[in-house]
Every structure is written in structure tokens, then in C-alpha cells.
Amino acid sequence: MKKLLFLLLAVGLLRSPGALAQVRVQHLRCENLADPIGLDVARPRFSWQLLAAKDRRGVRQTAYEVRVATSAAGLAQGKAAVWNSGKVASDSSVNVTYAGPALQLNRRYYWQVRAWDEAGKPSAWSAPAFWQVGLLAPANWQAAWIGPGYTEDSVRRPSPLLRKEFKISKKITSATAYITAHGLYEAQINGRRVGDAYLTPGWTSYNKRLAYQAYDVTSLLKTGANAVGTTLASGWYRGFIGFDRTHNIYGRDAALLFQLHLAYSDGTSEEVVSDGSWQTSSEGPIRFAELQRGETYDARLEKTGWAQPGYDARGWTPARVQNYAKANLFASFNEPIRAHETFKVVKVTKSPKGETILDFGQNLVGWVRVKARGKAGDKVTLSHSEVLDKRGNFYLANLRSASAEDTYYLRGTGQDEALEPHFTFHGFRYLRIDAYPGAPKPEDFTAVALYSDMPATGSFSCSDPLINQLQSNIQWGQKGNFLDVPTDCPQRDERLGWTGDAEVFSSTAAFNRNTNSFFAKWLRDLAADQGPNGAVPFVVPTMPFTQGKDLVGAAGWSDAATVIPWDLYTLFGDRRTLAVQYSSMQAWVKYIQDRSRNDLWDTGFQFGDWLAYDLDDDNAGRSAVTSHALIAQCFWAHSTQILLDAATVLGKTADVATYTALLQRIKAAYLREYVTPGGALMSNTQTAYVLALHFDMLPENLRAQAADRLALNVADYDNHLTTGFLGTPYLCQVLSRFGHADVAYKLLLQKTYPSWLYPVTMGATTVWERWNSMRPDSTFAPPSMTSFNHYAYGAIGHWLYTTVAGLNVGAPGYHTFTVRPQLGGGFTQATAALETTYGSARAHWQTSGDQLALDVTVPPNSTATVYVPTTSPGSVREGNRRLEGSKGLQAGPAQDGYLPVQVGSGQYHFTTAWAPKATAALAPR
């Protein structure tokens, strides 16, 4: 019996009397990933979280120990044969860098952690985690680039099939497949799909950086005969991308690079590689596949068993070996695109034109799985659209040259045939059935959402259902546009990585999902595509219309080079990305400086406050158009401030002095050129005042009156916003910061055009590109540029999380944070929850009569300052106790309508007397 109890305790099924009080270590991550395969990082970073009993407070890590071995058994025996950090006195539990011997390619390493708490008590060792090293350097590729051994159809370009048979005569201990392509690929081994990712290898600036993926395929192999088969498609590499029917940007030929590493039980290894012995065919079922133009699939041409050993490949042609570069190869470290939510049909309608239209209830990005039964050659044609026109007809004009159509030809098996695309995607809510054998049944159609598999981290909800729908729209706008790169829109002939959209939305995106690796990868392409003059292109990966020796940058767009690395540092604690991008950040600021005159950036092209509300004929003499030069000066200051902060973090003392002096000159020039002695701005617009205040362009003595002018401008437009892409993200933040939270709430809750809720009232399920993409009479803005899934205006999400709910980052990665909600808008409750790098943080407030409850969760190894909204500090209780009787907190003096309380980790329940009329006083001036 004693032995059984000991075993149960050892595996954690029972807990000893003191186990609940002991800290545990969990959620081990290597380079932000759980047990990653194929990393080519020489010094990977480790992160972990502490777990403590729910009723325990103030848990801190005071030391840690990491150990690494080449087997899990070695760790269990305490034999860290590779590296042991020893006990390190530190509270660091995020991005702790491996400091052991050089790593070996194709080797799997196991690691675990233990931590000491604030009382000096050690935890047990964590469960083991692992990471597997990839090829480490392009020189370790033994495979050759291969392509079809026949002349391809240059118009339709059917998807090539490539196959190889091989034998395994020894016992395998592990097998890793490394794959990439010029174009897109799907691979099979012995007839089974390799991995669950789609649209691989993703989109990068291919000629400079091409990702490869690594897969553990041990379970797909067997002793004896085996086979591998891959299907290629044009994808971003040579397909139609961008607008103006642009294609063949990176090359004209599809190609494959494949290397299978086999490790045997006798200690030997073998490589199966792509070479001239592979066989190729153009006669596969995918007859046409383009990201913007849909897919045509002929099931009659399916080659049963073609990716299995023993297949009769007579008529196939030998692969052509190609001399393509390998120096641009790197191992993927960002999450791949995967299939996620599925949607059933919620409504079937007949349009006035007689069209059969299926409504899935949600604007999403992906494709439709369809079941159909019929004769061989029977046709299924499906078209995709985001909206219906005011009469209920299918609307496609806003897609421009994109063709959102998939076509299938049935095999004719006599049974239901399940069909879906492989190498395309669509932005849609509605499906039009253009061809179908028999009467379609709604249950035979399923919409599938595709997006990069970034972990969901944040949520927001409140007492207003329209705001909750807005939050849903923001999240779906992000999902649909985060397909390996942050695209502007997913439906028309564009779908590009516009830097301006990404820059304004990055902090909101980082709350919804863990975007650390997603953006870190994209930023490296940004730096790779940056011009020699320091200009950052408007889209990344870059396109022909932004290339050339005279590459130019623009305020608010090119500032993605500085803003997003800083967001990754502050929100995730990613110091390495900040260091990697630092030279790119410097080059961008120098580009501006080189084009300035008398410390003013008033030359060159600018987008300005893109898509701001504009009045063609305003007899009141008002204008919502902001000077492009004024905007540029503000963003120059903003990027310089970020660069100054980054230099401070990275210990670059000389640069700190340089950028401090530069920032002073930029702001002085701004005051001379754009501000009157009385504090009025040259452009009397909401965006002008928002940027001046948010970027601290004005001296302290002019800020309050500038905020008042902003509030008056909002009132002058009957409590409507007039801002565009660059002013909108900061509008409510500035109003709240400078004492006008009531105005911010009025803007948030405005339901008529232009406003955030106007699209919601019109039935939107994603964020629109324009405030009036659909007009109040249900007609559309010009189809030349109207998207119903554009995430940029969803940047209001940042204010919802940080101000309405009050959850705001302090030290990098939320090592410290604040909870300071600004109540208003008639809301009776709001909640923000976030899975930070340290664990779960949460802020929830609720009012009932004259009482306010504020609940806060602080993860272990973090601390927070909670600002309890109250004008009666003596009424504040925590857990029904007076503050001085509550463990783990310390209250300070009340200020600006708040009582600040310092808390350690744990769960806290504050209550206080609350007066709704005092809400406006809770925003400090």
C-alpha cells in the first residue's frame, strides 16, 4: 500500500499535504513553441510559467535552474549531459537563453526547469519538454531542387505531382522531413498527409528568405518499401498576387526541395532527398489553382495510390534538377496556417436573379467543403462573396480581377464525394451555387476558416451587446487577414502585407492572439526588403510597384519598422527581436532625417490620414483633412522616441544621446511650423490633435487646451469621429488620457456613420475598410476599393482592453501591469482576460446600484497596481475585509478619483461605494 501511495504521489495523481502550497513549473516553451521540431536557432530561448494554489498570493520566482539532456531518461536520472544552468538567482522566466555547447543538427534535446519561490523553497522539476534542432545552415541541405520533367502549361498550370519510392531496412528511431517549395506544396508519405498545415511554405521575400518546414514523420514510415508524393501549386511565388494581374514575381517554375532524415537504432542515419530519380506528372486532379482565382479539381484524374509504394508510374517523366539558391533558406519559427472553426449554413435564399445563395452567418476566410453525388464529369461550381446587394443579389464587383470560384468534376463513384480546395482561399460569408448535380442540401456545405495558428490569448466582453459584436468583428478581421502575413484584405485582387494596417493594429492583435513569432518573422522580411536608402516599402513582402532604387517610405506605414518591434518587446518581452530589428529601425529614421529640411519632414509622398472622413461641401468651413506634413512630423518623432527607448534597453549609450538630441529638434521644429502661440494647430482636425497629444508633441502647458479643442471638434461633428487610418487608433486613448472619457464613450457608442458601431448595426461580422463601405441605404462605396474585411479600424480594441476594462502592460511581457478601468457609457460591467507570458491576467468590474466590484487576477511571478475607481477610499474592501487586513496588498493615497493598491500574484475581489455621476472625474487631466 505504501508503495502504491508513493507511485501515485510521484506521478501527481495524489498530492502530499504540502503539495498545494508548493509552486509548480508548467507551460514550457522553446522559442515560443511547445516541443518544436526543426529549429535552426543556435541559442534558443526558454520560457515557463509558475503555478500555485488559487488561494496563495505574492508568489515570485527568486531563482531557477534549467537542465538539458539528449534523452528524457537522462533528465529523469538527473544526468544533464548537455547543459545545466546551475541555480541562477533571477526572477526571469521568459526568454532565458540556452548557454550550453554548440547544438548538433537533427538532434533532439530534452529540458526541464525548477524554480525557487519567494520563501526560497524549490519546486519539483517540471515535466520534460523538448526541441529538435533542424539543419542549422543551408550548407546542410543534401537535397537538390527539382521541378517537373515536362514542359508546363503556362496558362492553366495544373498542379505537378512528384513522387519517389525508397526502402528502409533497419529499425527507425526517428524520421524528420524537411520540405519547401517554389510555390506551395502538400506532401504525403505512404498515402498519408504530412502535417496539418496549409499553404506551406508560406509567404516571405522568397529571393532573400525562403522558409522550410520540419515534420516528425516517424509514424508514417515502415520497414521495407515506402513512398513520398508531393503536389505543387503556384501560390505567392509565381501566381497572381497583388493587383493589376501581377504574377511570376519571384519566378516562373514550380520546384520542390525535400530531405528526409532517417535515424536508426544502430546509431546510423540516412537521407532520402529530392534529386533526378524522382518521377513527375502533369495529369493530377488539380487542373488550376490560384490564390486569387480559385481552384479547379477533376476527381476523374485522381491517381489512386500514387503516393504509395508499388504504384505503376509508367508515363511519368524524370524530375528536372534545378540550380536554385539554398542560401536563402531558414527554418520556420512562426505558427503555420491551419484549419480552424467550421460553419454550417444558417440560411438559404433565392435572389431576385434566381441565384441559390447559402449564408454561413460569418464573414470568414477559407473555403467550403462540399458533398455531392452524381455521374462522372458532373460539375460543381461555387462562388464566394462577402455581401449581398440591397436587393439580395450576389455581389462580386468589389473583388476587382479576383475570381472567387471553385469548380469540381465528380469522379462518379455512386456515393457522396467530399471535395474541398487545396491551394486557394476566399474571403466570404455567402456562397452561390452555380452548378450542382441534383438539389443541393444545406447540410452538405461546410465553411472552413483558415488562419495562422497563433494561440488565442485575449478576450473582452461588456454589458453592451453591440460592443461585444464589435469585439467579435475585430477578432474575425484579424483571423481572416493573418495568413502567414498581415494582409489588408482577404477577398479582392490585393491581399498584401500593407505596413500601415499592421502598424496601427499590432498592439490590438497582440492582445487577441500571441503574435510574437508571427510578427517577428514578418519583420525580418521587412528588413530584407528595406531599401539601401532606409526606405521601408508600403507592403511586405514587397511588390514590383514598391521596388527599385528609388524606393520611398511613408509616415504611419513605414513606421511599422519601429512600432512593431517595440510592441513585441513591451507586450511579450521579446528583447531579441528588438535587437535583430534595431539596425532596420535606425535605417528608417535616418531615411527621414536625410529627407528633412530644417528638421521638418515635409518632402516626398505621403498617404496622410488614409480614408479619413471628408466633406465635399461643408458650408461651416470645417475640414477633416489633416496636413500630410504635420502627420509625418508626428510619426518621425514617434519613431525616434521608440528608437531612443530601444537604444536604452539595448545599452547603446551613444545612440541614446544622439536620438535624444534629434527628438528635441523634431519637436521644436513641429512647434515652430504647425502650432500657433495660443496652442492651435495648423490643421484643425481630430487627427491633428490626436497625434500631437498621443506622441507628446506639445509642451505640458498646451496639452489641456489642445485636448479641449479635440473634444470641441468631436462635438462639432455631432459626436462623430472624422479620423482615418492614422488618427483612429489613438482617438479614444487621447480623450481618456486628457480628461474626456465621456467623449470617448460617446464616440464608441455612436451608431450612425461614421462610427465603429455603424457597420455593426448594418449587420457586419468583420471590420470594414471604409466607414461607409456600405451606405445607410445599403448601397456600396465604389467597388474600386471597398473591402468588408479590413482590420485597421479594429485598433479600437486596444482601448477596450486597456481603458474600458483597464488591463494595461507595465514591465515587458506583463511582468508588471496595471488595472485602471475608466467607467462610462452606461456600461454595468466589463471584462478583459489575457494569457500573458507569465500566466493568466484578468480584470473585471461590475456595478450594482451604488456599489462597484472589481476582480483582478495576477499570475505568479507578476505584480500589479490596481486603481480602484472610487471617490470614497474609506469604503474600499478586499474580500469583505478592510484593506489593512488583506494579505498581499498595499494601498497608497487616493488620487484623481482612484485608490492605488499594490498587489502580488493571486486573485483579488475589491468592493467600494460608487457614484455613477462621478465617472467623468475618473479620467486624469
GROMACS .gro file of C-alpha atoms in nm, residues 546-782:
model
  237
  546THR     CA    1   0.724   4.945  -5.440
  547GLN     CA    2   1.060   4.818  -5.560
  548GLY     CA    3   1.352   4.988  -5.728
  549LYS     CA    4   1.646   5.206  -5.639
  550ASP     CA    5   1.416   5.499  -5.566
  551LEU     CA    6   1.211   5.315  -5.303
  552VAL     CA    7   1.021   5.559  -5.082
  553GLY     CA    8   0.867   5.532  -4.740
  554ALA     CA    9   0.562   5.700  -4.588
  555ALA     CA   10   0.464   5.813  -4.238
  556GLY     CA   11   0.249   5.568  -4.047
  557TRP     CA   12   0.317   5.291  -4.298
  558SER     CA   13   0.693   5.256  -4.291
  559ASP     CA   14   0.690   5.323  -3.916
  560ALA     CA   15   0.595   4.957  -3.879
  561ALA     CA   16   0.976   4.916  -3.875
  562THR     CA   17   0.993   5.077  -3.531
  563VAL     CA   18   0.645   5.039  -3.382
  564ILE     CA   19   0.603   4.662  -3.414
  565PRO     CA   20   0.944   4.557  -3.274
  566TRP     CA   21   0.875   4.781  -2.977
  567ASP     CA   22   0.530   4.625  -2.932
  568LEU     CA   23   0.685   4.278  -2.933
  569TYR     CA   24   0.931   4.388  -2.666
  570THR     CA   25   0.677   4.555  -2.440
  571LEU     CA   26   0.394   4.303  -2.482
  572PHE     CA   27   0.595   3.979  -2.498
  573GLY     CA   28   0.933   4.069  -2.351
  574ASP     CA   29   1.099   3.984  -2.684
  575ARG     CA   30   1.431   4.162  -2.649
  576ARG     CA   31   1.595   3.951  -2.921
  577THR     CA   32   1.363   4.074  -3.195
  578LEU     CA   33   1.424   4.429  -3.079
  579ALA     CA   34   1.798   4.371  -3.115
  580VAL     CA   35   1.763   4.195  -3.452
  581GLN     CA   36   1.549   4.479  -3.592
  582TYR     CA   37   1.749   4.763  -3.438
  583SER     CA   38   1.956   4.838  -3.749
  584SER     CA   39   1.638   4.839  -3.959
  585MET     CA   40   1.481   5.082  -3.712
  586GLN     CA   41   1.785   5.308  -3.735
  587ALA     CA   42   1.785   5.298  -4.115
  588TRP     CA   43   1.421   5.406  -4.130
  589VAL     CA   44   1.475   5.706  -3.901
  590LYS     CA   45   1.786   5.802  -4.097
  591TYR     CA   46   1.586   5.786  -4.420
  592ILE     CA   47   1.353   6.051  -4.280
  593GLN     CA   48   1.638   6.261  -4.148
  594ASP     CA   49   1.811   6.254  -4.487
  595ARG     CA   50   1.497   6.396  -4.647
  596SER     CA   51   1.419   6.657  -4.387
  597ARG     CA   52   1.475   7.031  -4.424
  598ASN     CA   53   1.542   7.237  -4.115
  599ASP     CA   54   1.431   6.939  -3.907
  600LEU     CA   55   1.096   6.922  -4.090
  601TRP     CA   56   0.986   6.616  -4.287
  602ASP     CA   57   0.778   6.797  -4.547
  603THR     CA   58   0.902   6.637  -4.869
  604GLY     CA   59   0.806   6.329  -5.065
  605PHE     CA   60   0.498   6.114  -5.098
  606GLN     CA   61   0.261   6.055  -4.802
  607PHE     CA   62  -0.064   5.864  -4.760
  608GLY     CA   63  -0.171   6.100  -4.485
  609ASP     CA   64  -0.466   6.002  -4.266
  610TRP     CA   65  -0.585   5.745  -4.515
  611LEU     CA   66  -0.963   5.720  -4.566
  612ALA     CA   67  -1.044   5.991  -4.312
  613TYR     CA   68  -1.399   6.123  -4.325
  614ASP     CA   69  -1.419   6.402  -4.580
  615LEU     CA   70  -1.690   6.653  -4.666
  616ASP     CA   71  -1.710   6.759  -5.029
  617ASP     CA   72  -1.911   7.068  -4.948
  618ASP     CA   73  -1.913   7.197  -4.592
  619ASN     CA   74  -2.062   7.543  -4.557
  620ALA     CA   75  -1.948   7.558  -4.196
  621GLY     CA   76  -1.590   7.579  -4.319
  622ARG     CA   77  -1.486   7.264  -4.137
  623SER     CA   78  -1.239   7.012  -4.269
  624ALA     CA   79  -1.134   6.664  -4.163
  625VAL     CA   80  -0.832   6.663  -4.393
  626THR     CA   81  -0.506   6.680  -4.198
  627SER     CA   82  -0.181   6.818  -4.338
  628HIS     CA   83   0.034   6.532  -4.460
  629ALA     CA   84   0.347   6.711  -4.344
  630LEU     CA   85   0.209   6.764  -3.994
  631ILE     CA   86   0.130   6.392  -3.970
  632ALA     CA   87   0.475   6.300  -4.099
  633GLN     CA   88   0.645   6.517  -3.838
  634CYS     CA   89   0.449   6.346  -3.559
  635PHE     CA   90   0.541   5.999  -3.678
  636TRP     CA   91   0.904   6.096  -3.721
  637ALA     CA   92   0.903   6.196  -3.356
  638HIS     CA   93   0.724   5.876  -3.260
  639SER     CA   94   0.976   5.651  -3.437
  640THR     CA   95   1.265   5.850  -3.294
  641GLN     CA   96   1.122   5.813  -2.942
  642ILE     CA   97   1.092   5.438  -2.993
  643LEU     CA   98   1.445   5.418  -3.127
  644LEU     CA   99   1.566   5.614  -2.825
  645ASP     CA  100   1.383   5.372  -2.594
  646ALA     CA  101   1.521   5.071  -2.781
  647ALA     CA  102   1.875   5.208  -2.754
  648THR     CA  103   1.822   5.244  -2.380
  649VAL     CA  104   1.702   4.884  -2.346
  650LEU     CA  105   1.991   4.752  -2.556
  651GLY     CA  106   2.251   4.957  -2.370
  652LYS     CA  107   2.357   5.169  -2.667
  653THR     CA  108   2.461   5.477  -2.471
  654ALA     CA  109   2.594   5.682  -2.760
  655ASP     CA  110   2.275   5.626  -2.958
  656VAL     CA  111   2.065   5.737  -2.662
  657ALA     CA  112   2.238   6.074  -2.668
  658THR     CA  113   2.207   6.103  -3.047
  659TYR     CA  114   1.835   6.029  -3.057
  660THR     CA  115   1.758   6.241  -2.753
  661ALA     CA  116   1.903   6.544  -2.932
  662LEU     CA  117   1.728   6.455  -3.258
  663LEU     CA  118   1.391   6.418  -3.085
  664GLN     CA  119   1.427   6.761  -2.928
  665ARG     CA  120   1.493   6.916  -3.269
  666ILE     CA  121   1.198   6.737  -3.430
  667LYS     CA  122   0.956   6.860  -3.166
  668ALA     CA  123   1.095   7.213  -3.170
  669ALA     CA  124   1.050   7.227  -3.548
  670TYR     CA  125   0.694   7.098  -3.510
  671LEU     CA  126   0.610   7.375  -3.267
  672ARG     CA  127   0.759   7.641  -3.495
  673GLU     CA  128   0.582   7.520  -3.807
  674TYR     CA  129   0.245   7.382  -3.700
  675VAL     CA  130   0.141   7.537  -3.367
  676THR     CA  131   0.024   7.893  -3.302
  677PRO     CA  132   0.139   8.074  -2.988
  678GLY     CA  133  -0.206   8.009  -2.842
  679GLY     CA  134  -0.178   7.634  -2.899
  680ALA     CA  135  -0.399   7.593  -3.207
  681LEU     CA  136  -0.278   7.354  -3.475
  682MET     CA  137  -0.240   7.439  -3.842
  683SER     CA  138  -0.485   7.157  -3.920
  684ASN     CA  139  -0.793   7.192  -3.703
  685THR     CA  140  -0.878   6.822  -3.723
  686GLN     CA  141  -0.930   6.540  -3.483
  687THR     CA  142  -0.629   6.353  -3.620
  688ALA     CA  143  -0.400   6.656  -3.584
  689TYR     CA  144  -0.483   6.696  -3.215
  690VAL     CA  145  -0.481   6.323  -3.151
  691LEU     CA  146  -0.129   6.276  -3.289
  692ALA     CA  147   0.003   6.589  -3.117
  693LEU     CA  148  -0.122   6.468  -2.781
  694HIS     CA  149  -0.053   6.096  -2.816
  695PHE     CA  150   0.306   6.149  -2.930
  696ASP     CA  151   0.368   6.429  -2.674
  697MET     CA  152   0.447   6.687  -2.941
  698LEU     CA  153   0.317   6.973  -2.726
  699PRO     CA  154   0.465   7.113  -2.405
  700GLU     CA  155   0.275   7.038  -2.084
  701ASN     CA  156   0.117   7.384  -2.066
  702LEU     CA  157  -0.052   7.344  -2.406
  703ARG     CA  158  -0.187   6.992  -2.371
  704ALA     CA  159  -0.507   7.051  -2.175
  705GLN     CA  160  -0.632   7.319  -2.413
  706ALA     CA  161  -0.544   7.101  -2.710
  707ALA     CA  162  -0.749   6.818  -2.562
  708ASP     CA  163  -1.037   7.061  -2.514
  709ARG     CA  164  -1.011   7.164  -2.879
  710LEU     CA  165  -1.025   6.796  -2.976
  711ALA     CA  166  -1.337   6.741  -2.767
  712LEU     CA  167  -1.500   7.050  -2.923
  713ASN     CA  168  -1.418   6.921  -3.270
  714VAL     CA  169  -1.590   6.591  -3.188
  715ALA     CA  170  -1.894   6.782  -3.063
  716ASP     CA  171  -1.889   6.995  -3.378
  717TYR     CA  172  -1.941   6.677  -3.579
  718ASP     CA  173  -2.232   6.575  -3.357
  719ASN     CA  174  -2.019   6.328  -3.162
  720HIS     CA  175  -1.884   6.151  -3.468
  721LEU     CA  176  -1.524   6.068  -3.549
  722THR     CA  177  -1.364   6.203  -3.864
  723THR     CA  178  -1.029   6.021  -3.834
  724GLY     CA  179  -0.871   5.779  -4.081
  725PHE     CA  180  -0.616   5.501  -4.052
  726LEU     CA  181  -0.360   5.703  -3.856
  727GLY     CA  182  -0.580   5.903  -3.620
  728THR     CA  183  -0.842   5.644  -3.532
  729PRO     CA  184  -0.624   5.404  -3.325
  730TYR     CA  185  -0.535   5.674  -3.072
  731LEU     CA  186  -0.855   5.883  -3.065
  732CYS     CA  187  -1.025   5.733  -2.761
  733GLN     CA  188  -0.690   5.680  -2.588
  734VAL     CA  189  -0.613   6.050  -2.607
  735LEU     CA  190  -0.960   6.160  -2.497
  736SER     CA  191  -0.943   5.930  -2.195
  737ARG     CA  192  -0.590   6.032  -2.105
  738PHE     CA  193  -0.673   6.403  -2.103
  739GLY     CA  194  -0.999   6.405  -1.911
  740HIS     CA  195  -1.258   6.345  -2.181
  741ALA     CA  196  -1.352   5.982  -2.120
  742ASP     CA  197  -1.718   6.077  -2.158
  743VAL     CA  198  -1.649   6.196  -2.513
  744ALA     CA  199  -1.459   5.875  -2.590
  745TYR     CA  200  -1.759   5.669  -2.479
  746LYS     CA  201  -1.994   5.883  -2.692
  747LEU     CA  202  -1.777   5.809  -2.994
  748LEU     CA  203  -1.760   5.439  -2.914
  749LEU     CA  204  -2.137   5.410  -2.879
  750GLN     CA  205  -2.227   5.625  -3.181
  751LYS     CA  206  -2.439   5.414  -3.415
  752THR     CA  207  -2.462   5.636  -3.722
  753TYR     CA  208  -2.199   5.689  -3.991
  754PRO     CA  209  -1.910   5.740  -3.937
  755SER     CA  210  -1.855   5.527  -3.626
  756TRP     CA  211  -1.736   5.187  -3.508
  757LEU     CA  212  -2.088   5.063  -3.441
  758TYR     CA  213  -2.237   5.179  -3.769
  759PRO     CA  214  -2.114   4.864  -3.953
  760VAL     CA  215  -2.239   4.653  -3.662
  761THR     CA  216  -2.587   4.798  -3.697
  762MET     CA  217  -2.568   4.719  -4.068
  763GLY     CA  218  -2.504   4.351  -3.991
  764ALA     CA  219  -2.125   4.342  -4.027
  765THR     CA  220  -1.941   4.045  -3.877
  766THR     CA  221  -1.594   4.184  -3.955
  767VAL     CA  222  -1.442   4.535  -3.963
  768TRP     CA  223  -1.478   4.732  -4.286
  769GLU     CA  224  -1.212   4.914  -4.488
  770ARG     CA  225  -1.417   5.235  -4.507
  771TRP     CA  226  -1.651   5.383  -4.254
  772ASN     CA  227  -1.916   5.363  -4.527
  773SER     CA  228  -1.820   5.055  -4.724
  774MET     CA  229  -2.196   5.003  -4.717
  775ARG     CA  230  -2.404   5.319  -4.709
  776PRO     CA  231  -2.715   5.361  -4.489
  777ASP     CA  232  -2.936   5.286  -4.792
  778SER     CA  233  -2.748   4.952  -4.834
  779THR     CA  234  -2.570   5.063  -5.149
  780PHE     CA  235  -2.192   5.021  -5.160
  781ALA     CA  236  -1.895   5.255  -5.175
  782PRO     CA  237  -1.713   5.245  -5.511
   0.00000   0.00000   0.00000
